[in-house]
Coordinates of C-alpha atoms in Angstrom, one line a residue:
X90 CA 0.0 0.0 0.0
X91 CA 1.5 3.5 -1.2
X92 CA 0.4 5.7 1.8
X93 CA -0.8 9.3 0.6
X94 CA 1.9 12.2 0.9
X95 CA 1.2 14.2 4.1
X96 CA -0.4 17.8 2.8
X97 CA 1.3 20.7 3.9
X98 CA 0.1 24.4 3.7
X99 CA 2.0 27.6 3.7
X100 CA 2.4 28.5 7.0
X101 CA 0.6 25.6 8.3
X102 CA 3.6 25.0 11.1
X103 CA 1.6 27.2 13.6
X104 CA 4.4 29.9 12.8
X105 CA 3.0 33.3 12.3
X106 CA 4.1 35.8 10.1
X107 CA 5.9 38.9 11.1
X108 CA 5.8 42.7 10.3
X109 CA 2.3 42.5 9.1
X110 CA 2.5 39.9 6.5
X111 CA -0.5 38.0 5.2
X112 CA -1.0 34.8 6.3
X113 CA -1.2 33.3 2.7
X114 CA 1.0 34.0 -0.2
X115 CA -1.0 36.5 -2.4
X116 CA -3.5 37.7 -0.3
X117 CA -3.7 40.8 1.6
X118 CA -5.5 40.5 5.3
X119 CA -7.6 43.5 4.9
X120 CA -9.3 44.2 1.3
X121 CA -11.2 47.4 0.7
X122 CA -14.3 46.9 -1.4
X123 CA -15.7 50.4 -3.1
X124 CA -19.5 51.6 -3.1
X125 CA -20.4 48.7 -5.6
X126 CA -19.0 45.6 -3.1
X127 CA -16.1 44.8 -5.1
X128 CA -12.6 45.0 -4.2
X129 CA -11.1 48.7 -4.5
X130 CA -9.7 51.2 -3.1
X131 CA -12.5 52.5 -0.2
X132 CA -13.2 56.0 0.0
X133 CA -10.6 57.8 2.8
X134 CA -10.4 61.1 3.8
X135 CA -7.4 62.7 5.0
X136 CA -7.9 65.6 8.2
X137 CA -7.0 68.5 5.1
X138 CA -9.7 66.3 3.3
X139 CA -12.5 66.1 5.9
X140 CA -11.6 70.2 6.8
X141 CA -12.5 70.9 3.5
X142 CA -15.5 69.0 3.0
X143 CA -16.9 70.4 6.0
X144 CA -15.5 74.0 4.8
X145 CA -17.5 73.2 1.0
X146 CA -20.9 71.9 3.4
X147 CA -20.8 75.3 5.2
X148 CA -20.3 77.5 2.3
X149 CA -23.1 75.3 0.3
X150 CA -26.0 76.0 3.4
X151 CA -24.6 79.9 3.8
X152 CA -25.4 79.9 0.2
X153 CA -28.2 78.6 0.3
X154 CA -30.0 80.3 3.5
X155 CA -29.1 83.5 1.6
X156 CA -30.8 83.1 -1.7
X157 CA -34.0 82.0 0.3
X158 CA -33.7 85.3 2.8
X159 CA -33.5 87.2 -0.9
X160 CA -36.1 85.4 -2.2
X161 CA -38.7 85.7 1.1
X162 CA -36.9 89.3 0.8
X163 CA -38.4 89.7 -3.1
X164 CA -41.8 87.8 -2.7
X165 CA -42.8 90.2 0.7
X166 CA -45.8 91.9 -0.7
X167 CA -47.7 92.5 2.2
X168 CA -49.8 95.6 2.4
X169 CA -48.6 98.6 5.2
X170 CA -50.9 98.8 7.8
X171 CA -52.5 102.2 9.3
X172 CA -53.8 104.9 8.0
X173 CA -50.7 104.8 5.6
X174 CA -52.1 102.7 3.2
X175 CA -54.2 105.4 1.6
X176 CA -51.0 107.0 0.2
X177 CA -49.5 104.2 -1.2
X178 CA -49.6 103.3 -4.6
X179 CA -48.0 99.7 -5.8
X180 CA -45.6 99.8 -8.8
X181 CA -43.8 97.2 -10.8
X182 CA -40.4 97.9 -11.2
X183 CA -39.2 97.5 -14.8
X184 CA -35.7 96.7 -16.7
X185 CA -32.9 99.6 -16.5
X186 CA -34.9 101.2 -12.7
X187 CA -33.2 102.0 -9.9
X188 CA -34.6 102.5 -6.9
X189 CA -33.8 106.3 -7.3
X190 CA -36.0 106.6 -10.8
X191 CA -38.7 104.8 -9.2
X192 CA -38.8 107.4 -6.0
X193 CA -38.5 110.4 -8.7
X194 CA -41.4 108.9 -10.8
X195 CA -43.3 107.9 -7.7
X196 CA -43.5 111.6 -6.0
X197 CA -41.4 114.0 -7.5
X198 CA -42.4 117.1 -5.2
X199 CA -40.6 115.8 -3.0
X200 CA -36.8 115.3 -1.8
X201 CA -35.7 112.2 -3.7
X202 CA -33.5 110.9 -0.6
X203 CA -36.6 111.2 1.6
X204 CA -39.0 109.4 -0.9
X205 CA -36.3 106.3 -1.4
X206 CA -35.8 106.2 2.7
X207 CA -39.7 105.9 3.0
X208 CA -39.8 102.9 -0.1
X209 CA -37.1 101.1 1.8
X210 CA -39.0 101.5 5.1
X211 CA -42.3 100.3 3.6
X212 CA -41.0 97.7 2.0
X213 CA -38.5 96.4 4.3
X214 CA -35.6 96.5 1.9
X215 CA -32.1 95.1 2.8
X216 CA -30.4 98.2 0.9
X217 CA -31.0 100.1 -2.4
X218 CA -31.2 97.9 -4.7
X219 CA -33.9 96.9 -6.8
X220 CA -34.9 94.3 -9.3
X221 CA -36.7 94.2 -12.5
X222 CA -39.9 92.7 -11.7
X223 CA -40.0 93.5 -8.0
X224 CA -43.1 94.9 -6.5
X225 CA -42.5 98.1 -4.5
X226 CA -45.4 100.3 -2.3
X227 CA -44.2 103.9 -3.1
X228 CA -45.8 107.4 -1.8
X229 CA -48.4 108.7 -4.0
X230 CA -47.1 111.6 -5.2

């Protein structure tokens, strides 16, 4: 009877490897698998990487929170309260305005500084700028 050769395995002498090597030829101990499940390189963020991520999340909701603050801003057209409201008139601004042509047009009796401090007031505007388009409650002039 030929008896069968004894089987041996790498590493099968209950010796481990040193300095982090794998235990079998070929094969690394720890495999990354990418988004898909299938071995790759995982996604890894150095500190620089996760600083700037954070710094580009920031900057995306400050951008953000600002265009809807203009936009609640642009779409306020409540009506002034009081006995106000019967010297108002309602205007559409159009192309090429500026909040100083639309005071001039609005009342121009009056001191044109004065008239745009009392549009910005009524309308709770941010500054002095206006937009084609925009609604604006101006004096009667």
């Amino acid at each position: 009877m030929n008896a069968m050769p004894a089987v041996t395995r790498p590493y099968d002498s209950g010796i481990r490897p040193r300095h982090g090597r794998a235990a079998h030829p070929g094969r690394h101990p720890r495999r990354d698998l990418g988004l898909d499940g299938t071995p790759g390189a995982a996604l890894r963020l150095t500190r620089r990487g996760r600083v700037v991520a954070a710094a580009v999340a920031a900057l995306l909701v400050t951008v953000v929170s600002l265009l809807a603050a203009g936009a609640a801003q642009a779409t306020n057209h409540a009506l002034p309260s009081g006995a106000a409201r019967q010297n108002l008139i309602q205007v559409v601004v159009r192309p090429g305005q500026s909040l100083w042509s639309v005071a001039e047009s609005a009342d121009p009796d009056e001191d044109t500084r004065a008239v745009i401090q009392q549009i910005v007031d009524l309308n709770s505007l941010s500054g002095d700028f206006v937009f084609a388009g925009q609604q604006l409650w101006v004096p009667r002039g």
